[in-house]
Structures are given as structure tokens and as C-alpha cells.
Short mmCIF file of C-alpha atoms in Angstrom, two decimals:
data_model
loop_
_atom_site.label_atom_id
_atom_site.label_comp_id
_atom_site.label_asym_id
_atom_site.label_seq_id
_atom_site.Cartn_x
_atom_site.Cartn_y
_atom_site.Cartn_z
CA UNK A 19 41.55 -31.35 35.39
CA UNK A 20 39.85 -28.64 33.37
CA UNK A 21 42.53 -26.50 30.44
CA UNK A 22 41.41 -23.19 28.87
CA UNK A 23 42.98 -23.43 25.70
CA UNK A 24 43.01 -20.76 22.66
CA UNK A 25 41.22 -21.25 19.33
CA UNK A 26 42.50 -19.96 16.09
CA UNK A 27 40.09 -19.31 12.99
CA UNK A 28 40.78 -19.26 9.83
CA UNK A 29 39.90 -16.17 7.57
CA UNK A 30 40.51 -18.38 4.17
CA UNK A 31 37.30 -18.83 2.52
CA UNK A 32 38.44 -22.04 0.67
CA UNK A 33 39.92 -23.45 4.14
CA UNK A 34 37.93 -26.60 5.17
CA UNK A 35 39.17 -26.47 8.81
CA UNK A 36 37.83 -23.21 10.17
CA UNK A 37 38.86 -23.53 13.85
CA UNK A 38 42.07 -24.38 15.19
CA UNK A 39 42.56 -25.79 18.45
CA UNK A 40 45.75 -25.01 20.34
CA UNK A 41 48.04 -28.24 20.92
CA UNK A 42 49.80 -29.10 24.02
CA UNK A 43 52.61 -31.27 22.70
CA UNK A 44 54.39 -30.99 26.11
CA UNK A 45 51.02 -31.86 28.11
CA UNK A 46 49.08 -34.33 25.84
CA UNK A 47 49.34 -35.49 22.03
CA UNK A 48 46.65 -34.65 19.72
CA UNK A 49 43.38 -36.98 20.87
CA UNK A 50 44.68 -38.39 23.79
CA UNK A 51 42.79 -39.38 26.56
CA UNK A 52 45.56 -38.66 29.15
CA UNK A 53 48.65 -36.64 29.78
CA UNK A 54 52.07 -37.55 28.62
CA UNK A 55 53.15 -37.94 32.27
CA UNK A 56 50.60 -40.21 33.07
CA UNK A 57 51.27 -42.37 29.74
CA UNK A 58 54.83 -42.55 30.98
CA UNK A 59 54.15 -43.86 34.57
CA UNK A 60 51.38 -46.31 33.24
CA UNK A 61 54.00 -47.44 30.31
CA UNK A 62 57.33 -47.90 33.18
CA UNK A 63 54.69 -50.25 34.85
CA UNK A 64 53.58 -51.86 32.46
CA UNK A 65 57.41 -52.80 31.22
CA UNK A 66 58.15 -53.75 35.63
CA UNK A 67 54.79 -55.75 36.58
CA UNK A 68 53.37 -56.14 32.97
CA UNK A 69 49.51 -56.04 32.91
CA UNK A 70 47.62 -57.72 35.77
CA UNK A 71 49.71 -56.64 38.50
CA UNK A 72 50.87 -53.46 37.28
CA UNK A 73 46.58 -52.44 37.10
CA UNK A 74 46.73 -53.21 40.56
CA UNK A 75 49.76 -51.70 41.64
CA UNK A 76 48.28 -48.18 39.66
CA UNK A 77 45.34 -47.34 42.46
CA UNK A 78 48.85 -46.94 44.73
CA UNK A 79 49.92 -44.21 42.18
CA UNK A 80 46.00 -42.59 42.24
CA UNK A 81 45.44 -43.97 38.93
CA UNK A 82 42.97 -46.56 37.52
CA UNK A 83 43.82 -48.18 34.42
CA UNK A 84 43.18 -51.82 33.34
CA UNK A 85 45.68 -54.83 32.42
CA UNK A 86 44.78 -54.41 28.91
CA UNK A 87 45.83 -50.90 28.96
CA UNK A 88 49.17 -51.53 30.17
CA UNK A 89 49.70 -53.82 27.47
CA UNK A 90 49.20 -51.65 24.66
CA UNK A 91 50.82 -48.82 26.34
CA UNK A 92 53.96 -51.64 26.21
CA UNK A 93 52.87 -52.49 22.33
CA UNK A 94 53.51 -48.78 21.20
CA UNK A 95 56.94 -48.34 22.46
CA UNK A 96 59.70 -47.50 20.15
CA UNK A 97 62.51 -49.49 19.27
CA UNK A 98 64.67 -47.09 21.52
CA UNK A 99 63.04 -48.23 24.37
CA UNK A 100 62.95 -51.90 23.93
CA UNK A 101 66.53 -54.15 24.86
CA UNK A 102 68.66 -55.01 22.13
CA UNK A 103 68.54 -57.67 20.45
CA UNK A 104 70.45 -60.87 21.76
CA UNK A 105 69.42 -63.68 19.69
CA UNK A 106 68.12 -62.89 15.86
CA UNK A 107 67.25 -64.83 12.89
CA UNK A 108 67.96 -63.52 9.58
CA UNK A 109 66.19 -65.10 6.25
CA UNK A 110 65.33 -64.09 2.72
CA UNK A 111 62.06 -62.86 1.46
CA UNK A 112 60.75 -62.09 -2.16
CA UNK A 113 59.81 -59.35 -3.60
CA UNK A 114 58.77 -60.88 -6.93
CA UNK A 115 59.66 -64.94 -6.55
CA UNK A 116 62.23 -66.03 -8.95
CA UNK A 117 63.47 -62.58 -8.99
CA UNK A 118 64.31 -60.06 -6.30
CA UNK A 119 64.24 -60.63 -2.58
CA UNK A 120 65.04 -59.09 0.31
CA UNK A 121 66.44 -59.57 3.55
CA UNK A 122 64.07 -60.47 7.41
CA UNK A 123 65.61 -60.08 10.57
CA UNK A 124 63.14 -61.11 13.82
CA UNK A 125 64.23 -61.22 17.21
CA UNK A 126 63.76 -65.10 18.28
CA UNK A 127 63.15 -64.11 22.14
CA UNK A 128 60.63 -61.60 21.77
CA UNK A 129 59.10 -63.24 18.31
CA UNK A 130 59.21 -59.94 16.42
CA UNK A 131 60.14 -58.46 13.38
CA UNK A 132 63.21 -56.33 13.73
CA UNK A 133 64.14 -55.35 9.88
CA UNK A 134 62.99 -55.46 6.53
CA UNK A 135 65.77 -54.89 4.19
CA UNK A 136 65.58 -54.37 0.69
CA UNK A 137 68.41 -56.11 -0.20
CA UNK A 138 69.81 -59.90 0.05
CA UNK A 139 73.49 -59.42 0.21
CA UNK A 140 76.18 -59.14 2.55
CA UNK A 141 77.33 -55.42 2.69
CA UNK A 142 73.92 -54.26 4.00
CA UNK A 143 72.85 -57.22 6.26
CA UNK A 144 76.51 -56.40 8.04
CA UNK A 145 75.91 -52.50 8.07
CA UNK A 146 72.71 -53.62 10.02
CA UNK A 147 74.16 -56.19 12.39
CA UNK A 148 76.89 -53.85 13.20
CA UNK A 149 74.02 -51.12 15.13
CA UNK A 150 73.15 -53.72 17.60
CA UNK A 151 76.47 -55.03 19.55
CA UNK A 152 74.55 -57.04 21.50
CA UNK A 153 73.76 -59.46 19.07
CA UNK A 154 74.82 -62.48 20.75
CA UNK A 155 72.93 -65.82 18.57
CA UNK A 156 72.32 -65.69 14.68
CA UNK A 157 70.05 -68.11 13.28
CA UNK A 158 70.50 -68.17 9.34
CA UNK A 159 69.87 -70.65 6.54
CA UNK A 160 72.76 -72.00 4.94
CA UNK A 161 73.59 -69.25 2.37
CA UNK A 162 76.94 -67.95 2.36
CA UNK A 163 75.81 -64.24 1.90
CA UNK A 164 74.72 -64.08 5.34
CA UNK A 165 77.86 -66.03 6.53
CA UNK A 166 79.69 -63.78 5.64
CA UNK A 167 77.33 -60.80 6.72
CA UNK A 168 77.55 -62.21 10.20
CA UNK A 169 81.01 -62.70 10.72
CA UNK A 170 81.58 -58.80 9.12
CA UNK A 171 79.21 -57.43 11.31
CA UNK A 172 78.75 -59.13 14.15
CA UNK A 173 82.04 -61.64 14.89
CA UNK A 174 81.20 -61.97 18.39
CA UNK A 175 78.33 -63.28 17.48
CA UNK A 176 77.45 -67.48 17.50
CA UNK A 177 76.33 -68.45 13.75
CA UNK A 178 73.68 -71.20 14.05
CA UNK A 179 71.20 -73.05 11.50
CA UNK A 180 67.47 -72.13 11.92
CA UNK A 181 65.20 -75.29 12.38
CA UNK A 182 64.22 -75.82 9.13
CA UNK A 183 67.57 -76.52 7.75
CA UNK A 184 68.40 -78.66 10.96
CA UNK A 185 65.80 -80.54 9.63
CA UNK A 186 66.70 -80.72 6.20
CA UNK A 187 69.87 -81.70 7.34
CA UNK A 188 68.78 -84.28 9.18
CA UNK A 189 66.75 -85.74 6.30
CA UNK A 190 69.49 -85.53 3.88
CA UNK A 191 72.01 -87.33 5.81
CA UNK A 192 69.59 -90.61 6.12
CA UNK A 193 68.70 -90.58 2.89
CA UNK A 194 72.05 -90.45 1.65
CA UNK A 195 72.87 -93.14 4.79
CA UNK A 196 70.19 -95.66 3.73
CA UNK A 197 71.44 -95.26 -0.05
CA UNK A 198 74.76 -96.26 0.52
CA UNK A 199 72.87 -99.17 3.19
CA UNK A 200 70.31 -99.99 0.48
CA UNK A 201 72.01 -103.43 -1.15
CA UNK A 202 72.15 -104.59 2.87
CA UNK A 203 68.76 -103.24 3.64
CA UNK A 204 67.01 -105.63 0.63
CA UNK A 205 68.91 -108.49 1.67
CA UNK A 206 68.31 -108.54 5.02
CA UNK A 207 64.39 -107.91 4.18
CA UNK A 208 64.49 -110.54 1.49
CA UNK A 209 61.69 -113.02 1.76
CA UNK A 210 62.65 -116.72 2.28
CA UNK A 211 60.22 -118.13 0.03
CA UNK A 212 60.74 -117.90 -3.50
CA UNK A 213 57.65 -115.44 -5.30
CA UNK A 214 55.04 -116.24 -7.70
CA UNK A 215 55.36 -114.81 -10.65
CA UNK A 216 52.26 -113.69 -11.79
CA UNK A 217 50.71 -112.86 -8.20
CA UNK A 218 51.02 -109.17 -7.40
CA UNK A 219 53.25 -108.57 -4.67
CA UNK A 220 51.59 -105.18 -3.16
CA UNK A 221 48.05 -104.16 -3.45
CA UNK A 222 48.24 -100.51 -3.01
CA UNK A 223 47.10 -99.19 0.14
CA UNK A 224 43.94 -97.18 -1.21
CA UNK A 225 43.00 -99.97 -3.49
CA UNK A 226 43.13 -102.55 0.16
CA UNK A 227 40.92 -99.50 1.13
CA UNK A 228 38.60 -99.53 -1.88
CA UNK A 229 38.06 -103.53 -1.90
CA UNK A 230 37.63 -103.62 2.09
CA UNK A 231 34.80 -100.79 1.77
CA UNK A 232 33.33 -103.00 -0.95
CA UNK A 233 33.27 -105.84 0.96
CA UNK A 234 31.49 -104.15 3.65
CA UNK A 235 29.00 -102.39 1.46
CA UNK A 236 27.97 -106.35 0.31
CA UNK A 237 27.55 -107.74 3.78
CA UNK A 238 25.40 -105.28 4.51
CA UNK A 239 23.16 -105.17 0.94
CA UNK A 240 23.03 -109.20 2.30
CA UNK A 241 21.93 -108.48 5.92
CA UNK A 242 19.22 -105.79 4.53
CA UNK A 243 17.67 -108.06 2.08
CA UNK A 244 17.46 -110.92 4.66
CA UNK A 245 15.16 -108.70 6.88
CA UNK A 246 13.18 -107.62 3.79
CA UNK A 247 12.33 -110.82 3.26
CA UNK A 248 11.61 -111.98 6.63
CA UNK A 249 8.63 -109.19 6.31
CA UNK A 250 10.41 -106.10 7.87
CA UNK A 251 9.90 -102.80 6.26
CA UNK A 252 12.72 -100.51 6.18
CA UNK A 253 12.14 -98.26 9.41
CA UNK A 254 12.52 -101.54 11.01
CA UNK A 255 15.45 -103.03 9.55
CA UNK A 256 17.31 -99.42 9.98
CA UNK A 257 16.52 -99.63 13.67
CA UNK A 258 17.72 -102.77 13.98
CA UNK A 259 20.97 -102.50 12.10
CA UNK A 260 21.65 -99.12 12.86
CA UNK A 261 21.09 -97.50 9.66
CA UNK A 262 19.26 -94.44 8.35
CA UNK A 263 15.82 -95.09 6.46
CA UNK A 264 17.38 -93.59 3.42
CA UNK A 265 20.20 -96.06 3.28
CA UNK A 266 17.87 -99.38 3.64
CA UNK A 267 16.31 -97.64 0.52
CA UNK A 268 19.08 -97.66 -1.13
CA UNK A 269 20.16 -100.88 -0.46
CA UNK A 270 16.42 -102.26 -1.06
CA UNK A 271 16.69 -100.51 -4.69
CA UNK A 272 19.79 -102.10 -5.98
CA UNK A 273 20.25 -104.43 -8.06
CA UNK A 274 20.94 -108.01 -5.92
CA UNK A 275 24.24 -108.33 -7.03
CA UNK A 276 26.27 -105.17 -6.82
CA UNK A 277 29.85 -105.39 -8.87
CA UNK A 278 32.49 -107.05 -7.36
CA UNK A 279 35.59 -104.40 -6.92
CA UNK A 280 38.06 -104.97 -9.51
CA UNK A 281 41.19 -103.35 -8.38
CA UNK A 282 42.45 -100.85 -11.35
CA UNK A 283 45.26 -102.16 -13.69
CA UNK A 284 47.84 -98.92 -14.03
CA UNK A 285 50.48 -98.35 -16.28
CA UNK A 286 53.04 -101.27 -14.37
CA UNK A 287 50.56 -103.78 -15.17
CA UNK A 288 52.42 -105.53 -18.61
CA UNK A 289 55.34 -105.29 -16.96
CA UNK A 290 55.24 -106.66 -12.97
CA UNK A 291 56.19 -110.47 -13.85
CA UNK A 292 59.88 -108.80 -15.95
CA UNK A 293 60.20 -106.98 -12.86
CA UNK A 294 59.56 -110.00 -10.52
CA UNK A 295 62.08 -112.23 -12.31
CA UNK A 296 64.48 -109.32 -12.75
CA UNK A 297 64.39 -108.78 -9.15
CA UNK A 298 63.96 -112.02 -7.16
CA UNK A 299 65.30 -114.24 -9.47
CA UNK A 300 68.03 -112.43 -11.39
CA UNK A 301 69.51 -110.20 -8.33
CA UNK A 302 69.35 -106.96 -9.89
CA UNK A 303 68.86 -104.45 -7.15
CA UNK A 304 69.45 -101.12 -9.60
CA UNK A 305 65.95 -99.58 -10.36
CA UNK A 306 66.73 -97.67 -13.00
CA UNK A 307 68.62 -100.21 -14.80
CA UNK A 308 65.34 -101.98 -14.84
CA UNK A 309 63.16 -98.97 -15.74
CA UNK A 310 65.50 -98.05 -18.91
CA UNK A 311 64.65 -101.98 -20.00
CA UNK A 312 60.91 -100.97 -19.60
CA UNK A 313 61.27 -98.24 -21.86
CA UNK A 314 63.05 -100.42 -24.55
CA UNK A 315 59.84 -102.41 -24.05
CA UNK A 316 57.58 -99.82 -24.51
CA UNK A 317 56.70 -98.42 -20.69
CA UNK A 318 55.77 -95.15 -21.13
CA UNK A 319 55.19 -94.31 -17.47
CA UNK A 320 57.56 -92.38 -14.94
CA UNK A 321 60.88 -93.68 -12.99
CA UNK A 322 59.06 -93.11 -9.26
CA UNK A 323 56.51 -95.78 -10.52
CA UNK A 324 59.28 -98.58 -11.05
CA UNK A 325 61.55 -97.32 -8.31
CA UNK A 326 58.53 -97.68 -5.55
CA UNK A 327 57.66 -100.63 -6.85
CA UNK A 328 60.74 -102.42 -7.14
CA UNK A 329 62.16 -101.32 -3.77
#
């Protein structure tokens, strides 16, 4: 298709654009590779057959276009010509944290953002909700401004809690479940034997770690020199226990008897044998009883340390 089109000049001297082409809004936008028409028929396909089928469905219609095309076509479309919204989620964002935030609303179906509004209260999350009839699902947190939002603008509408605060939920209950549970829960795991004192009851779980590395770090310093002095030089002994040159090296260079790991003493250390016969021998099941007697002995460290310790 070939267009003879006018072209305006400009008789300004300080005008930068000196020719002026004529548009042809109803035709073709400004840069457009085809006409408006043809946009439209690609886009209506696009929304029908989406991309792969509606690329081969165009050759039908005399025109060639690609999957990908179809898809942006779909991309651009303006919120006029998408559905309504059904099912939305509405949550707060921040403008500066601690200080002002605003208000999110994504449609859950189609996973896109819908709204940004400026404000986190009820009057204009309602204004907004009441545009879009529709609205059928609300997914909120549990803040009563957009309670109350939802059931101004949109009554018909079923309030439900977002994921994250099914979760939370969910968390909250078990904790407070196992609290009430807890005296029942340490008698039931209660050990039958009675403890030594003095004998720490749990190794902590990196410093297990730390002293089963160590161990394994000696056996092998052991099996290295035994080769070395059977004759071997180090290419050989790394082929034949699977090590790298470098390492046998290393091992060959240290001294014979590397340290023995010592796990580290923290801040409970004084104190385990009071909490021991507080504990097992005494009864007392309240943690924080026990960590106020610490301080009145002079334990300077924080409650979580006690409370993990002695539960």
C-alpha cells in the first residue's frame, strides 16, 4: 500500500523540526508499522486464540504476523478492554517506611497490578472498589481499614486473608497451643535416668560439626604420614587416597600433632550445673524464673540463651 501524504515546513529560523509530516490518526499512529485496522484484527485474535494459534489462524485473514506479536498486541491493551476484576488483593505499601504508605490492589487471576493509591485508609480504597462491581474475592491482611473499605465498597464481595497471614495464623495458634501444652510436653519427654551434673547435656549442633570435621582432618594427617613413611612421595599418596597434591603438602608440613578441638565455653558456661539441678532435680519448669536467678548471680547474657537451653 503506497500513501501520498503532505509535508509542512517550517519558516521559523529557530525551529529545530523543519519538516512536518502529515499524520493519519484515523489510518495509522505516529511510527507504526501497520494500520489501525489491522492492529485491531491481529489484537481480537490474539485475546480469542492467544499467540500460537491465532499466528496461524492470521494467513486465513491475508495477514502474516508471529505468536510473539499477538502477545504484545494483547500486552498494550487498556484497562477498558480487559474483564473486570473478580478476585483482588489489596495490601499496603510505603512510601517512606515508618512513615507514609499507600495502598496496592493486583488482580490475583491475571497476576497484575490494578491500582496504586496514595493513600492507606478506608474512604479511598472504597471509592475504588466501588468502580468495579464485579469484584467478587478480596484478599486483605488483617487491618481493619480495609475491612471496612471492603464491606463500604464492595459488600457483595467475599473478605478473605491473603497467604501470608494464613500462615501467620497458623504459626501463632501452635505456638500459643504448645505454650499452654508445655508443662505436659517436658514431662512426657523427661528422661528416665537421673543427669549428671557436671556433663553437658547438648553439644551445639555446629560445635558436633566443628569436632566431627576435626576428627576427620586427624585420620587423615595419620593415613598421609603412614604412606610418607612407607617411602611414597606425595603425587602418590594423593592418588591413592584421593587427594590433591597440594593437600598431602599440607598435611606433610604440619606439625604431627595438630590441636585437639576444644569446643568453645560461651557465656552459660558458670552457670549449666544451677540450671541442671534447678531443672531436673528441683522441678522448676519456668525459664525465666531461672534466668532472673542468673542475673542475681551475675549472668550477663540474654533470656533466649537460658530459655533454649533449659527447654
Amino acid at each position: 500500500m503506497r500513501l501520498t501524504v503532505r509535508r509542512f515546513f517550517c519558516d521559523q529560523g529557530t525551529c529545530l523540526r523543519k519538516t512536518f509530516a502529515e499524520p493519519l490518526p484515523p489510518l495509522a499512529v505516529r511510527c507504526a508499522r501497520r494500520t489501525t485496522r489491522i492492529a485491531e484484527v491481529l489484537t481480537h485474535l490474539g485475546l480469542a486464540l492467544g499467540g500460537e494459534a491465532g499466528a496461524r489462524l492470521a494467513p486465513r485473514c491475508s495477514i502474516y504476523t508471529r505468536p510473539d506479536t499477538l502477545l504484545r498486541l494483547v500486552c498494550r491493551l487498556s484497562d477498558i478492554l480487559l474483564m473486570p476484576p473478580r478476585v483482588i488483593s489489596i495490601h499496603d505499601w510505603a512510601w517512606c517506611r515508618g512513615e507514609r504508605y499507600g495502598t496496592l490492589i493486583c488482580d490475583v487471576e491475571r497476576h497484575r497490578r490494578l491500582a496504586f493509591l496514595p493513600q492507606r485508609d478506608a474512604a479511598s480504597v472504597a471509592a475504588w472498589l466501588q468502580r468495579y462491581p464485579s469484584i467478587a474475592i478480596i484478599s486483605r491482611d488483617r487491618g481493619g481499614e480495609y475491612a471496612q473499605a471492603a464491606r463500604l465498597g464492595a459488600p457483595q464481595a467475599q473478605q478473605v486473608a491473603d497467604r501470608f497471614h494464613l500462615v501467620q495464623n497458623f504459626r501463632e495458634t501452635i505456638e500459643r497451643v504448645v505454650r499452654r501444652l508445655f508443662p505436659t510436653i517436658q514431662r512426657i519427654l523427661e528422661p528416665a535416668q537421673p543427669v549428671v551434673l557436671g556433663v553437658d547435656l547438648r553439644l551445639k549442633r555446629d560445635d558436633a560439626a566443628k569436632a566431627a570435621t576435626q576428627q576427620r582432618r586427624m585420620a587423615r594427617f595419620e593415613r598421609v604420614n603412614v604412606q610418607h613413611e612407607q617411602g611414597y612421595n606425595p603425587a602418590q599418596i594423593a592418588l591413592y587416597l584421593g587427594m590433591t597434591p597440594q593437600s598431602v603438602q599440607h598435611d606433610l608440613m604440619r606439625p604431627p600433632s595438630p590441636s585437639v578441638y576444644k569446643p568453645q565455653q560461651g557465656k552459660l558456661a558458670p552457670y549449666k550445673s544451677y540450671i541442671h539441678r534447678r531443672v531436673f532435680q528441683e522441678g522448676c519448669r519456668n525459664a525465666l524464673q531461672i534466668f532472673r536467678e542468673l542475673q542475681e548471680q551475675g549472668y550477663r547474657g540474654r533470656t533466649t540463651i537460658v530459655v533454649n537451653y533449659g527447654t
